[in-house]
Amino acid sequence: MLKVIELFSGIGSQTQALKEAGIPHDVYGISEIDKYAIKVYRKLHGFTYNFGDIKNIEELPKVDLWTYSFPCTDISISGQMNGFDEDSGTRSSLLWQVGRLLNVAKENDALPKYLLMENVKNIVSKRFMPLFQKWIDKLNELGYKSFYKVLNAKEYGVPQNRERCFMVSILNYDGEFTFPEPIPLETTLQDLLEEEVDERYFLSDRFIKYACDMEDRNGFIRGVRFRPHDEGSKIAYTITTNPGGRATDNFVILPACAAIRGRGKGKGEYEQTLEVKQDPISNSLTTVQKDNVILVPQATKAGYAAAEVGDGIYTNRMKWKRGVVQKSMIPTLKTTCGDVGVVVNDKEDLINIRRLTPRECWRLMGWKDNDIDRAFKSGVSDTQLYKMAGNAIVVNVLTAIFKKLFNA
Ligand SMILES: C[S@@+](CC[C@H](N)C(=O)[O-])C[C@H]1O[C@@H](n2cnc3c(N)ncnc32)[C@H](O)[C@@H]1O
């Protein structure tokens, strides 16, 4: 039975990967300070002792494996990159607390045989490599031989483009360790999307306008980076701790529905108004074409043009074009053709854009629905569930590493 301590445990992707690898193990304790993560960890894995804030731990019991997926906030390119110098006081510098505990363990003859690290790819960048090397040298002095590699989740069975640096360190070891080979991707992003999604996940016009903003701010054009996935997309972008907040996050294009209706203005006058439905359920398709229109993003003040059945639309870079809807101009084709399409009387061809749900984010981190159900029963908010997913390790990648390390 492998004895394990998970430092910076989060929701316990580490123990989950050991379970998935079929490696009998016993988690002696975790170190975690986030009350929501601790709650969800215990829902998923049962009660586990928490040593608490790593800064306050004096020593740890002798076990076989420590995992330390320490905070990446100050290393990640999406953060301030304040680094992880030993005395810098940054969150990422908590790494050196692991060093302190290893020093104590050495004195107590309690060094674990194996160490497993995970962090962002940027840790091996030109900027941070010297400091990372300092850490490797420290481990070397303690008697560990270390092996590291950047692995991408999409090469280990999960349709997410997520590159992370993994390091395995083995005590008093002369041999080699090779990381698992990539495997062909058989699951697509579409496979992991939920069928029924609450309307709150659909983007407001305001957000779409924000995300499609084409203003050039010193070379940064937000609209260019807004790349929602369509049904042809196979791989999600990296899941972040606050998905759906930035134009660069994962968004999916789905059927959208709206109707043009004649509404009385009084005095016997009528006007045509566009009524947009926020949910993805189509208005019932009728012979009156105006009952169902799609909203096509375009570079006008409104941000949208309404297209009805039979209208042609430009489907390429619509967000920064005007006149994207051509009234009945393109012959009725069922599918898009190059950069033009046509609106057809088919619910599936209507579009809308939404962000990923927490469940979809968890699926994209390698979690299965029965575990997700248990985690979500803890009653923590969507915000927390998103954050936990963004912080976690893709279970499949770690499972592959553990299988290799422990010959499982
Ligand atoms: C990158 S996340 C690790 C997530 C984990 N690998 C998982 O599977 O969910 C880093 C974790 O370190 C925790 N953390 C931050 N400061 C800590 C501290 N002083 N002591 C213990 N844990 C801490 C954070 O709450 C966060 O959950």
XYZ file of C-alpha atoms and ligand atoms in Angstrom:
435
model
C 0.000 0.000 0.000
C 1.517 3.289 -1.154
C 1.446 5.927 1.585
C 0.786 9.382 0.220
C 0.728 13.022 1.324
C -0.855 15.560 -1.019
C 0.566 19.031 -0.454
C -1.498 21.828 -2.069
C -4.079 19.068 -2.541
C -6.909 21.108 -4.085
C -9.673 18.649 -4.963
C -7.241 15.731 -4.956
C -6.528 15.063 -8.616
C -3.493 13.228 -7.262
C -5.372 10.587 -5.277
C -7.952 10.404 -8.071
C -5.195 9.554 -10.562
C -3.842 6.852 -8.243
C -7.376 5.403 -8.042
C -7.758 5.482 -11.826
C -4.344 3.826 -12.201
C -5.519 1.053 -9.872
C -2.693 1.699 -7.397
C -3.658 0.756 -3.831
C -2.783 3.749 -1.679
C -3.553 5.482 1.550
C -3.576 9.283 1.802
C -2.028 10.037 5.221
C -2.975 13.666 4.939
C -3.305 16.723 2.790
C -2.147 20.320 3.105
C -4.758 22.774 1.878
C -6.104 26.127 3.071
C -9.069 26.673 0.756
C -12.201 25.699 2.705
C -14.199 24.978 -0.442
C -11.516 22.748 -1.919
C -11.259 20.876 1.409
C -15.037 20.375 1.492
C -15.110 19.055 -2.066
C -11.992 16.930 -1.485
C -13.767 15.171 1.394
C -16.951 14.672 -0.660
C -14.855 13.016 -3.347
C -12.384 11.009 -1.297
C -13.855 10.733 2.197
C -12.524 12.336 5.365
C -8.807 12.953 5.123
C -6.634 14.642 7.734
C -5.603 18.175 6.748
C -2.218 19.389 7.996
C -3.401 22.889 7.105
C -1.280 25.810 5.931
C 2.034 24.458 4.711
C 3.834 27.364 6.375
C 2.734 26.095 9.787
C 3.593 22.428 9.335
C 6.565 21.450 11.484
C 7.116 17.963 10.166
C 5.346 15.267 8.193
C 5.101 11.543 8.908
C 7.196 9.161 6.814
C 5.339 8.112 3.693
C 6.285 6.932 0.173
C 5.041 9.792 -2.013
C 4.597 13.540 -1.632
C 2.772 15.418 -4.370
C 3.211 19.180 -4.592
C 1.251 20.974 -7.264
C 2.114 24.375 -5.811
C 0.430 27.692 -6.752
C 1.328 28.854 -10.250
C -0.016 32.391 -9.877
C 3.392 34.062 -9.975
C 4.862 31.867 -12.713
C 1.990 31.712 -15.184
C 2.119 34.051 -18.184
C -1.458 35.072 -17.394
C -0.334 36.410 -13.991
C 2.091 39.098 -12.886
C 5.085 36.728 -13.120
C 6.485 37.846 -9.765
C 8.369 34.575 -9.653
C 9.080 32.117 -6.843
C 12.311 33.298 -5.288
C 12.747 31.766 -1.871
C 12.189 34.896 0.205
C 9.923 36.751 -2.189
C 6.749 36.036 -0.220
C 4.869 35.247 -3.441
C 2.321 32.443 -3.485
C 4.483 30.433 -5.858
C 7.437 30.736 -3.457
C 5.535 28.306 -1.199
C 7.556 25.760 -3.143
C 10.413 26.425 -0.726
C 8.178 25.337 2.153
C 8.305 21.901 0.559
C 12.116 22.274 0.657
C 11.979 23.145 4.361
C 9.819 20.102 5.113
C 12.146 17.885 3.088
C 15.094 19.178 5.170
C 13.222 18.224 8.341
C 12.326 14.841 6.855
C 15.971 14.193 6.044
C 16.946 14.879 9.649
C 14.211 12.467 10.789
C 15.185 9.838 8.234
C 11.689 10.263 6.822
C 12.297 11.365 3.227
C 9.641 10.009 0.841
C 10.951 7.745 -1.933
C 8.958 9.644 -4.581
C 8.034 13.273 -5.245
C 5.593 14.469 -7.878
C 5.482 18.120 -8.955
C 3.093 19.854 -11.344
C 3.100 23.468 -12.458
C 2.645 25.632 -15.548
C 4.880 25.242 -18.571
C 6.398 28.662 -17.947
C 8.432 27.218 -15.091
C 10.886 25.859 -17.698
C 10.967 29.103 -19.678
C 14.204 31.052 -20.131
C 13.099 33.407 -17.401
C 12.331 30.853 -14.715
C 14.587 27.930 -15.638
C 17.550 29.140 -13.500
C 15.321 29.177 -10.420
C 13.732 25.870 -11.324
C 17.235 24.433 -11.738
C 18.054 25.711 -8.241
C 15.123 23.655 -6.966
C 16.276 20.570 -8.885
C 19.800 21.063 -7.424
C 18.336 21.234 -3.944
C 16.491 17.965 -4.501
C 19.711 16.491 -5.835
C 21.541 17.466 -2.637
C 18.845 15.696 -0.648
C 19.478 12.546 -2.699
C 16.807 12.789 -5.406
C 17.228 12.232 -9.119
C 14.633 14.311 -10.990
C 12.975 13.951 -14.382
C 10.722 16.619 -15.817
C 8.700 17.090 -18.986
C 5.962 19.338 -20.375
C 2.929 17.231 -21.249
C -0.227 18.342 -23.053
C -3.581 16.943 -21.878
C -4.788 16.577 -25.481
C -2.122 13.905 -25.949
C -3.430 11.873 -23.037
C -7.040 11.382 -24.029
C -8.646 14.658 -22.947
C -9.691 17.282 -25.531
C -8.084 20.223 -23.757
C -5.004 22.091 -24.894
C -3.311 22.281 -21.501
C 0.450 22.136 -21.241
C 1.845 21.521 -17.784
C 5.289 20.701 -16.481
C 5.506 17.486 -14.459
C 8.513 16.393 -12.458
C 9.124 13.030 -10.864
C 11.940 12.801 -8.291
C 13.177 9.469 -6.961
C 15.342 9.061 -3.853
C 18.663 7.207 -4.048
C 18.060 6.156 -7.640
C 20.506 5.588 -10.469
C 18.063 4.542 -13.189
C 16.044 6.487 -15.728
C 12.403 7.492 -15.935
C 10.603 8.152 -19.179
C 7.257 9.894 -19.272
C 4.299 8.074 -20.888
C 3.961 8.232 -24.650
C 1.127 10.303 -26.160
C -2.004 8.453 -27.189
C -4.408 9.280 -30.044
C -7.262 11.559 -29.018
C -10.593 9.822 -29.380
C -12.834 12.183 -27.423
C -13.757 15.583 -28.850
C -14.874 18.733 -27.115
C -18.363 18.180 -28.525
C -18.501 14.787 -26.790
C -18.110 16.497 -23.415
C -20.732 19.199 -23.838
C -23.968 18.979 -21.897
C -27.185 18.700 -23.867
C -29.390 20.808 -21.641
C -27.731 23.980 -20.425
C -29.266 26.628 -18.215
C -29.820 29.964 -19.891
C -27.491 31.750 -17.471
C -24.529 30.260 -19.332
C -25.495 32.037 -22.553
C -23.659 35.258 -23.241
C -25.362 38.573 -22.897
C -25.307 40.954 -25.841
C -23.162 43.168 -23.656
C -20.517 40.504 -23.220
C -20.542 39.606 -26.905
C -20.031 43.251 -27.777
C -17.177 43.422 -25.288
C -15.592 40.232 -26.625
C -15.963 41.324 -30.250
C -14.453 44.750 -29.603
C -12.128 45.506 -32.502
C -10.454 48.529 -30.972
C -6.693 48.356 -31.206
C -5.233 48.906 -27.735
C -1.491 49.009 -28.303
C -1.645 45.979 -30.552
C -4.186 44.134 -28.399
C -7.428 43.613 -30.278
C -9.829 41.708 -28.094
C -12.198 40.756 -30.905
C -9.439 38.922 -32.776
C -8.926 36.681 -29.767
C -12.594 35.820 -29.351
C -12.716 32.416 -30.956
C -15.822 30.470 -29.913
C -15.763 26.772 -30.715
C -18.135 25.517 -33.351
C -19.200 21.952 -33.940
C -15.982 21.258 -35.829
C -13.820 22.134 -32.807
C -12.158 19.138 -31.294
C -10.050 20.574 -28.477
C -10.844 23.112 -25.768
C -8.403 25.849 -24.816
C -6.844 25.652 -21.363
C -9.456 25.731 -18.599
C -8.815 28.723 -16.343
C -9.958 29.444 -12.806
C -12.522 31.996 -14.043
C -13.682 30.599 -17.375
C -16.018 32.719 -19.440
C -14.666 36.000 -18.133
C -12.246 36.763 -20.927
C -12.530 36.779 -24.698
C -9.783 34.141 -24.888
C -11.768 31.617 -22.827
C -13.725 28.666 -24.158
C -17.104 29.535 -25.647
C -19.295 27.313 -27.737
C -21.593 28.278 -30.572
C -25.025 26.754 -30.335
C -28.462 27.275 -31.827
C -29.902 30.694 -30.988
C -33.427 31.743 -31.384
C -35.247 34.938 -31.886
C -38.381 36.011 -33.603
C -39.503 39.068 -35.487
C -42.984 39.877 -34.416
C -45.456 42.578 -35.224
C -46.376 44.419 -32.054
C -49.058 47.004 -31.710
C -47.791 50.509 -31.065
C -51.242 51.867 -30.419
C -53.493 53.907 -32.700
C -53.723 50.895 -34.968
C -50.028 51.025 -35.835
C -47.730 48.054 -35.765
C -43.996 47.724 -35.752
C -41.688 44.777 -36.290
C -39.657 43.990 -33.188
C -36.932 41.476 -32.674
C -37.502 39.235 -29.673
C -34.445 37.307 -28.684
C -34.819 34.180 -26.666
C -32.106 33.700 -24.059
C -32.409 29.932 -23.947
C -31.367 27.639 -26.763
C -34.840 26.312 -27.443
C -36.106 27.265 -30.840
C -39.416 28.984 -31.292
C -41.685 26.459 -32.893
C -40.873 26.434 -36.549
C -43.780 27.685 -38.501
C -44.455 28.576 -42.061
C -44.072 32.198 -41.018
C -40.372 32.641 -41.541
C -40.138 35.588 -39.207
C -40.930 33.381 -36.230
C -37.349 32.218 -36.254
C -34.334 34.301 -37.106
C -30.740 33.961 -36.159
C -28.594 36.708 -34.816
C -25.391 37.127 -36.690
C -22.615 39.166 -35.097
C -21.467 42.074 -37.198
C -19.500 45.292 -36.825
C -22.350 47.685 -36.327
C -23.489 49.542 -33.255
C -26.083 46.892 -32.466
C -23.422 44.226 -32.897
C -25.900 41.929 -34.622
C -27.881 41.516 -37.762
C -30.988 39.391 -37.870
C -31.166 36.787 -40.585
C -34.230 34.854 -41.586
C -34.681 31.579 -43.317
C -33.393 31.875 -46.840
C -31.023 34.759 -46.135
C -27.404 34.385 -46.986
C -24.758 35.219 -44.404
C -21.028 35.617 -44.428
C -19.662 33.218 -41.861
C -16.041 34.274 -41.888
C -14.874 37.059 -39.576
C -18.424 38.324 -39.285
C -17.667 40.219 -36.120
C -15.764 42.902 -37.902
C -17.769 43.100 -41.105
C -20.852 45.053 -41.927
C -23.591 43.744 -44.142
C -23.035 40.178 -43.129
C -26.629 39.306 -43.829
C -27.679 39.310 -47.449
C -31.434 39.234 -47.765
C -32.359 36.136 -49.791
C -29.228 36.592 -51.819
C -27.582 33.259 -51.630
C -29.421 30.258 -52.963
C -30.678 27.932 -50.256
C -27.922 25.533 -49.382
C -28.156 23.232 -46.411
C -24.561 23.575 -45.329
C -22.055 26.387 -45.259
C -19.913 26.710 -48.303
C -16.594 28.456 -47.946
C -17.295 31.653 -46.103
C -20.954 31.957 -46.934
C -23.892 30.208 -45.441
C -27.592 30.315 -45.588
C -30.191 30.257 -42.904
C -32.281 27.176 -43.185
C -35.461 26.183 -41.467
C -33.697 23.817 -39.160
C -33.197 24.390 -35.452
C -29.671 22.961 -35.577
C -28.512 25.705 -37.908
C -29.435 28.568 -35.624
C -26.603 29.885 -33.505
C -25.963 31.254 -30.047
C -22.855 31.506 -27.927
C -22.390 30.310 -24.382
C -19.602 29.638 -21.957
C -18.753 26.238 -20.565
C -20.656 24.948 -17.552
C -18.786 23.847 -14.407
C -19.579 20.215 -15.279
C -18.044 20.624 -18.731
C -14.920 22.164 -17.191
C -14.619 19.253 -14.767
C -15.108 16.761 -17.608
C -12.325 18.567 -19.460
C -10.127 18.013 -16.396
C -10.700 14.273 -16.690
C -13.449 13.813 -14.110
C -16.324 11.403 -14.697
C -19.949 12.291 -14.082
C -20.475 10.119 -10.996
C -17.572 11.853 -9.208
C -18.702 15.243 -10.478
C -22.174 14.546 -9.059
C -20.662 13.889 -5.625
C -18.464 16.974 -5.762
C -21.324 19.197 -6.859
C -23.546 17.919 -4.034
C -21.263 19.784 -1.625
C -23.263 22.858 -2.503
C -20.339 25.132 -3.364
C -20.932 27.887 -5.902
C -20.248 27.786 -9.626
C -17.449 30.305 -9.059
C -15.696 27.907 -6.690
C -16.295 24.885 -8.931
C -14.748 26.720 -11.875
C -11.771 27.789 -9.765
C -11.157 24.239 -8.572
C -11.236 22.900 -12.121
C -8.822 25.568 -13.352
C -6.412 24.813 -10.512
C -6.515 21.047 -10.905
C -4.420 18.562 -12.853
C -5.981 16.666 -15.755
C -6.519 13.292 -14.107
C -5.716 11.257 -17.224
C -2.243 12.780 -17.578
C -1.340 12.045 -13.980
C -2.839 8.550 -14.197
C -0.546 7.805 -17.139
C 2.480 9.102 -15.187
C 1.633 7.068 -12.078
C 1.090 3.919 -14.144
C 4.549 4.372 -15.610
C 6.182 5.212 -12.278
C 4.629 2.370 -10.320
C 4.437 -0.146 -13.190
C 0.690 -0.378 -12.685
C -2.436 24.695 -8.212
S -3.534 24.397 -6.942
C -3.354 22.646 -6.769
C -4.606 21.925 -7.143
C -4.495 20.428 -7.035
N -3.427 19.891 -7.809
C -5.790 19.760 -7.454
O -5.782 18.674 -7.984
O -6.866 20.321 -7.247
C -2.667 25.010 -5.541
C -3.412 24.793 -4.230
O -2.584 25.255 -3.164
C -3.434 25.728 -2.148
N -2.633 26.575 -1.239
C -2.321 27.883 -1.382
N -1.618 28.314 -0.338
C -1.459 27.259 0.506
C -0.820 27.090 1.753
N -0.215 28.106 2.368
N -0.847 25.858 2.337
C -1.490 24.832 1.722
N -2.122 24.943 0.530
C -2.114 26.142 -0.067
C -4.494 26.488 -2.915
O -5.663 26.676 -2.134
C -4.705 25.577 -4.121
O -5.769 24.686 -3.905
